[in-house]
Amino acid sequence: MPFVTIRITKEHVTSKQKAQLIEGVTALLQKVMNKNRATTFVIIEEVETDNWGIAGKQVSEIRNQEK
Amino acid sequence: MPFVTIRITKEHVTSKQKAQLIEGVTALLQKVMNKNRATTFVIIEEVETDNWGIAGKQVSEIRNQEK
Amino acid sequence: MPFVTIRITKEHVTSKQKAQLIEGVTALLQKVMNKNRATTFVIIEEVETDNWGIAGKQVSEIRNQEK
Amino acid sequence: MPFVTIRITKEHVTSKQKAQLIEGVTALLQKVMNKNRATTFVIIEEVETDNWGIAGKQVSEIRNQEK
Amino acid sequence: MPFVTIRITKEHVTSKQKAQLIEGVTALLQKVMNKNRATTFVIIEEVETDNWGIAGKQVSEIRNQEK
Amino acid sequence: MPFVTIRITKEHVTSKQKAQLIEGVTALLQKVMNKNRATTFVIIEEVETDNWGIAGKQVSEIRNQEK
């Protein structure tokens, strides 16, 4: 009964990509740990770039500088 | 000073239901653990069905199949 | 398929109390939200009093002052 | 490589305040723990006042009573 | 810069299995989302079976019944 | 009523450093957001280096290579 949380920045993540992450993590836990797929939960949390900081800066600011 | 996080799918949860969850969890911690109500925090996180996976599938997909 | 995390200080929590918290939260989600008991997960995280701060102080320090 | 999550109520938090929280926490970890700024992550989670409970009540209800 | 948390029960997880989970999740995020490996964090949280509940019961109790 | 979680690797963190992190984060939230110190919670989670991955590798392995 694993519980996985994936936090990524909210930048045009498609539903198909989310489905691939969910299936991929579930398969990985089954393969490595022999965990039951039926009770494997995966949650994807999309975080606004204004709300995520790295190296002391907002990702939104970093993205602006990259332009 | 307990801190409780309740993650549920975002599917028409009413404000009254949220109030009942918050009061219910707070009362439970007081009853079982003798915790102080004043410093008991409860956070409800509603997760989009596209972002929650179980058994390798998105809940949004499971809901579609149930229709 | 709710997922609940209960964080409390690590101060002589008994296995019976943990069982009561788990059953209590599961019953609450069934009653208020009609959630399926079979896929309700509850995790209890016990945090050392040295690692929990409130009002800018470690709980371990607060406990010492209470003596 | 610290990872910090700051949960606050969603009540008119400005982008500048978020930037100050991110820089402040990153500087604190560098100063106290000598942690590398480049791999310090900070996430700010803004929680609706309907979804945050304290002392058994929703913050939205507490805010209404304060008016 | 994804941040992934994997919660599993603390039941004889080997260091090699942990390494495989970390590499597997990192590779998955690179493949599906084109995320930078260098800033992908993965944390594994092992939870005591006494502290994990499913369907209203402690996993420790469920394991005892399975014997 | 902010709630802050600080995750760092478990590598000889002293009680004094924890006290400084708790006081520092509490003061920061008061200064930037005018948050009430009395209801500011800070939790420090120390994670074993075997259980923390970055760039696809366990920190324990990275530390061994640094020697």
PDB file of N, CA, C and O in Angstrom, chain D residues 2-39:
ATOM      1  N   PRO D   2      18.153  20.913   1.352  1.00  0.00           N
ATOM      2  CA  PRO D   2      16.925  20.941   2.171  1.00  0.00           C
ATOM      3  C   PRO D   2      15.681  21.125   1.297  1.00  0.00           C
ATOM      4  O   PRO D   2      15.760  21.676   0.200  1.00  0.00           O
ATOM      5  N   PHE D   3      14.576  20.642   1.822  1.00  0.00           N
ATOM      6  CA  PHE D   3      13.284  20.826   1.158  1.00  0.00           C
ATOM      7  C   PHE D   3      12.294  21.355   2.201  1.00  0.00           C
ATOM      8  O   PHE D   3      12.030  20.698   3.196  1.00  0.00           O
ATOM      9  N   VAL D   4      11.785  22.560   1.957  1.00  0.00           N
ATOM     10  CA  VAL D   4      10.926  23.225   2.937  1.00  0.00           C
ATOM     11  C   VAL D   4       9.542  23.463   2.350  1.00  0.00           C
ATOM     12  O   VAL D   4       9.414  23.906   1.203  1.00  0.00           O
ATOM     13  N   THR D   5       8.513  23.125   3.116  1.00  0.00           N
ATOM     14  CA  THR D   5       7.138  23.407   2.711  1.00  0.00           C
ATOM     15  C   THR D   5       6.534  24.392   3.699  1.00  0.00           C
ATOM     16  O   THR D   5       6.555  24.151   4.910  1.00  0.00           O
ATOM     17  N   ILE D   6       6.020  25.508   3.182  1.00  0.00           N
ATOM     18  CA  ILE D   6       5.366  26.506   4.026  1.00  0.00           C
ATOM     19  C   ILE D   6       3.884  26.517   3.689  1.00  0.00           C
ATOM     20  O   ILE D   6       3.498  26.845   2.566  1.00  0.00           O
ATOM     21  N   ARG D   7       3.048  26.129   4.651  1.00  0.00           N
ATOM     22  CA  ARG D   7       1.600  26.172   4.413  1.00  0.00           C
ATOM     23  C   ARG D   7       1.028  27.396   5.136  1.00  0.00           C
ATOM     24  O   ARG D   7       1.220  27.554   6.336  1.00  0.00           O
ATOM     25  N   ILE D   8       0.332  28.234   4.368  1.00  0.00           N
ATOM     26  CA  ILE D   8      -0.342  29.396   4.936  1.00  0.00           C
ATOM     27  C   ILE D   8      -1.732  29.502   4.328  1.00  0.00           C
ATOM     28  O   ILE D   8      -2.012  28.913   3.285  1.00  0.00           O
ATOM     29  N   THR D   9      -2.613  30.243   4.975  1.00  0.00           N
ATOM     30  CA  THR D   9      -3.951  30.435   4.398  1.00  0.00           C
ATOM     31  C   THR D   9      -3.854  31.336   3.169  1.00  0.00           C
ATOM     32  O   THR D   9      -3.001  32.223   3.092  1.00  0.00           O
ATOM     33  N   LYS D  10      -4.745  31.084   2.219  1.00  0.00           N
ATOM     34  CA  LYS D  10      -4.770  31.841   0.960  1.00  0.00           C
ATOM     35  C   LYS D  10      -5.549  33.131   1.200  1.00  0.00           C
ATOM     36  O   LYS D  10      -6.770  33.176   1.048  1.00  0.00           O
ATOM     37  N   GLU D  11      -4.831  34.147   1.637  1.00  0.00           N
ATOM     38  CA  GLU D  11      -5.480  35.420   1.950  1.00  0.00           C
ATOM     39  C   GLU D  11      -4.612  36.567   1.448  1.00  0.00           C
ATOM     40  O   GLU D  11      -3.907  37.198   2.220  1.00  0.00           O
ATOM     41  N   HIS D  12      -4.690  36.807   0.134  1.00  0.00           N
ATOM     42  CA  HIS D  12      -4.003  37.952  -0.465  1.00  0.00           C
ATOM     43  C   HIS D  12      -2.497  37.953  -0.213  1.00  0.00           C
ATOM     44  O   HIS D  12      -1.923  38.969   0.180  1.00  0.00           O
ATOM     45  N   VAL D  13      -1.850  36.821  -0.426  1.00  0.00           N
ATOM     46  CA  VAL D  13      -0.392  36.767  -0.319  1.00  0.00           C
ATOM     47  C   VAL D  13       0.185  37.323  -1.624  1.00  0.00           C
ATOM     48  O   VAL D  13      -0.180  36.872  -2.708  1.00  0.00           O
ATOM     49  N   THR D  14       1.064  38.299  -1.527  1.00  0.00           N
ATOM     50  CA  THR D  14       1.631  38.888  -2.743  1.00  0.00           C
ATOM     51  C   THR D  14       2.843  38.088  -3.229  1.00  0.00           C
ATOM     52  O   THR D  14       3.459  37.338  -2.466  1.00  0.00           O
ATOM     53  N   SER D  15       3.158  38.292  -4.503  1.00  0.00           N
ATOM     54  CA  SER D  15       4.318  37.616  -5.081  1.00  0.00           C
ATOM     55  C   SER D  15       5.594  38.086  -4.375  1.00  0.00           C
ATOM     56  O   SER D  15       6.521  37.300  -4.159  1.00  0.00           O
ATOM     57  N   LYS D  16       5.609  39.346  -3.960  1.00  0.00           N
ATOM     58  CA  LYS D  16       6.795  39.876  -3.267  1.00  0.00           C
ATOM     59  C   LYS D  16       6.980  39.190  -1.902  1.00  0.00           C
ATOM     60  O   LYS D  16       8.100  38.874  -1.501  1.00  0.00           O
ATOM     61  N   GLN D  17       5.861  38.972  -1.200  1.00  0.00           N
ATOM     62  CA  GLN D  17       5.953  38.274   0.089  1.00  0.00           C
ATOM     63  C   GLN D  17       6.485  36.848  -0.103  1.00  0.00           C
ATOM     64  O   GLN D  17       7.316  36.366   0.666  1.00  0.00           O
ATOM     65  N   LYS D  18       5.988  36.201  -1.161  1.00  0.00           N
ATOM     66  CA  LYS D  18       6.475  34.845  -1.447  1.00  0.00           C
ATOM     67  C   LYS D  18       7.985  34.861  -1.705  1.00  0.00           C
ATOM     68  O   LYS D  18       8.722  34.009  -1.218  1.00  0.00           O
ATOM     69  N   ALA D  19       8.434  35.845  -2.483  1.00  0.00           N
ATOM     70  CA  ALA D  19       9.872  35.962  -2.774  1.00  0.00           C
ATOM     71  C   ALA D  19      10.675  36.160  -1.480  1.00  0.00           C
ATOM     72  O   ALA D  19      11.751  35.583  -1.306  1.00  0.00           O
ATOM     73  N   GLN D  20      10.119  36.947  -0.556  1.00  0.00           N
ATOM     74  CA  GLN D  20      10.818  37.195   0.704  1.00  0.00           C
ATOM     75  C   GLN D  20      10.872  35.939   1.579  1.00  0.00           C
ATOM     76  O   GLN D  20      11.884  35.672   2.242  1.00  0.00           O
ATOM     77  N   LEU D  21       9.783  35.165   1.588  1.00  0.00           N
ATOM     78  CA  LEU D  21       9.779  33.912   2.347  1.00  0.00           C
ATOM     79  C   LEU D  21      10.829  32.948   1.782  1.00  0.00           C
ATOM     80  O   LEU D  21      11.601  32.331   2.528  1.00  0.00           O
ATOM     81  N   ILE D  22      10.849  32.825   0.449  1.00  0.00           N
ATOM     82  CA  ILE D  22      11.778  31.899  -0.203  1.00  0.00           C
ATOM     83  C   ILE D  22      13.227  32.300   0.079  1.00  0.00           C
ATOM     84  O   ILE D  22      14.051  31.473   0.485  1.00  0.00           O
ATOM     85  N   GLU D  23      13.541  33.572  -0.113  1.00  0.00           N
ATOM     86  CA  GLU D  23      14.909  34.043   0.150  1.00  0.00           C
ATOM     87  C   GLU D  23      15.250  33.912   1.641  1.00  0.00           C
ATOM     88  O   GLU D  23      16.345  33.480   2.009  1.00  0.00           O
ATOM     89  N   GLY D  24      14.293  34.238   2.502  1.00  0.00           N
ATOM     90  CA  GLY D  24      14.547  34.198   3.947  1.00  0.00           C
ATOM     91  C   GLY D  24      14.844  32.801   4.459  1.00  0.00           C
ATOM     92  O   GLY D  24      15.783  32.592   5.240  1.00  0.00           O
ATOM     93  N   VAL D  25      14.052  31.825   4.020  1.00  0.00           N
ATOM     94  CA  VAL D  25      14.259  30.445   4.464  1.00  0.00           C
ATOM     95  C   VAL D  25      15.574  29.904   3.906  1.00  0.00           C
ATOM     96  O   VAL D  25      16.333  29.220   4.608  1.00  0.00           O
ATOM     97  N   THR D  26      15.871  30.232   2.658  1.00  0.00           N
ATOM     98  CA  THR D  26      17.112  29.754   2.029  1.00  0.00           C
ATOM     99  C   THR D  26      18.335  30.315   2.760  1.00  0.00           C
ATOM    100  O   THR D  26      19.295  29.588   3.052  1.00  0.00           O
ATOM    101  N   ALA D  27      18.274  31.607   3.083  1.00  0.00           N
ATOM    102  CA  ALA D  27      19.384  32.242   3.821  1.00  0.00           C
ATOM    103  C   ALA D  27      19.533  31.639   5.219  1.00  0.00           C
ATOM    104  O   ALA D  27      20.642  31.427   5.708  1.00  0.00           O
ATOM    105  N   LEU D  28      18.401  31.358   5.872  1.00  0.00           N
ATOM    106  CA  LEU D  28      18.426  30.770   7.222  1.00  0.00           C
ATOM    107  C   LEU D  28      19.127  29.412   7.224  1.00  0.00           C
ATOM    108  O   LEU D  28      19.964  29.123   8.088  1.00  0.00           O
ATOM    109  N   LEU D  29      18.783  28.569   6.239  1.00  0.00           N
ATOM    110  CA  LEU D  29      19.389  27.237   6.179  1.00  0.00           C
ATOM    111  C   LEU D  29      20.879  27.310   5.856  1.00  0.00           C
ATOM    112  O   LEU D  29      21.668  26.476   6.313  1.00  0.00           O
ATOM    113  N   GLN D  30      21.250  28.302   5.082  1.00  0.00           N
ATOM    114  CA  GLN D  30      22.673  28.498   4.777  1.00  0.00           C
ATOM    115  C   GLN D  30      23.424  28.937   6.044  1.00  0.00           C
ATOM    116  O   GLN D  30      24.488  28.415   6.354  1.00  0.00           O
ATOM    117  N   LYS D  31      22.814  29.855   6.779  1.00  0.00           N
ATOM    118  CA  LYS D  31      23.463  30.427   7.958  1.00  0.00           C
ATOM    119  C   LYS D  31      23.577  29.397   9.105  1.00  0.00           C
ATOM    120  O   LYS D  31      24.642  29.206   9.683  1.00  0.00           O
ATOM    121  N   VAL D  32      22.447  28.722   9.394  1.00  0.00           N
ATOM    122  CA  VAL D  32      22.417  27.825  10.557  1.00  0.00           C
ATOM    123  C   VAL D  32      23.077  26.477  10.266  1.00  0.00           C
ATOM    124  O   VAL D  32      23.776  25.917  11.113  1.00  0.00           O
ATOM    125  N   MET D  33      22.855  25.962   9.055  1.00  0.00           N
ATOM    126  CA  MET D  33      23.262  24.583   8.756  1.00  0.00           C
ATOM    127  C   MET D  33      24.367  24.511   7.696  1.00  0.00           C
ATOM    128  O   MET D  33      24.797  23.423   7.334  1.00  0.00           O
ATOM    129  N   ASN D  34      24.766  25.648   7.157  1.00  0.00           N
ATOM    130  CA  ASN D  34      25.754  25.694   6.075  1.00  0.00           C
ATOM    131  C   ASN D  34      25.278  24.938   4.831  1.00  0.00           C
ATOM    132  O   ASN D  34      26.067  24.307   4.116  1.00  0.00           O
ATOM    133  N   LYS D  35      23.956  24.983   4.563  1.00  0.00           N
ATOM    134  CA  LYS D  35      23.400  24.262   3.423  1.00  0.00           C
ATOM    135  C   LYS D  35      23.639  25.038   2.127  1.00  0.00           C
ATOM    136  O   LYS D  35      23.638  26.277   2.122  1.00  0.00           O
ATOM    137  N   ASN D  36      23.811  24.285   1.058  1.00  0.00           N
ATOM    138  CA  ASN D  36      24.050  24.824  -0.283  1.00  0.00           C
ATOM    139  C   ASN D  36      22.781  25.499  -0.814  1.00  0.00           C
ATOM    140  O   ASN D  36      21.743  24.855  -0.944  1.00  0.00           O
ATOM    141  N   ARG D  37      22.856  26.796  -1.123  1.00  0.00           N
ATOM    142  CA  ARG D  37      21.685  27.508  -1.646  1.00  0.00           C
ATOM    143  C   ARG D  37      21.167  26.879  -2.946  1.00  0.00           C
ATOM    144  O   ARG D  37      19.961  26.807  -3.165  1.00  0.00           O
ATOM    145  N   ALA D  38      22.096  26.427  -3.794  1.00  0.00           N
ATOM    146  CA  ALA D  38      21.716  25.954  -5.137  1.00  0.00           C
ATOM    147  C   ALA D  38      20.745  24.775  -5.096  1.00  0.00           C
ATOM    148  O   ALA D  38      19.944  24.589  -6.010  1.00  0.00           O
ATOM    149  N   THR D  39      20.837  23.969  -4.035  1.00  0.00           N
ATOM    150  CA  THR D  39      19.945  22.804  -3.963  1.00  0.00           C
ATOM    151  C   THR D  39      18.975  22.920  -2.774  1.00  0.00           C
ATOM    152  O   THR D  39      18.575  21.931  -2.174  1.00  0.00           O
TER     153      THR D  39
END
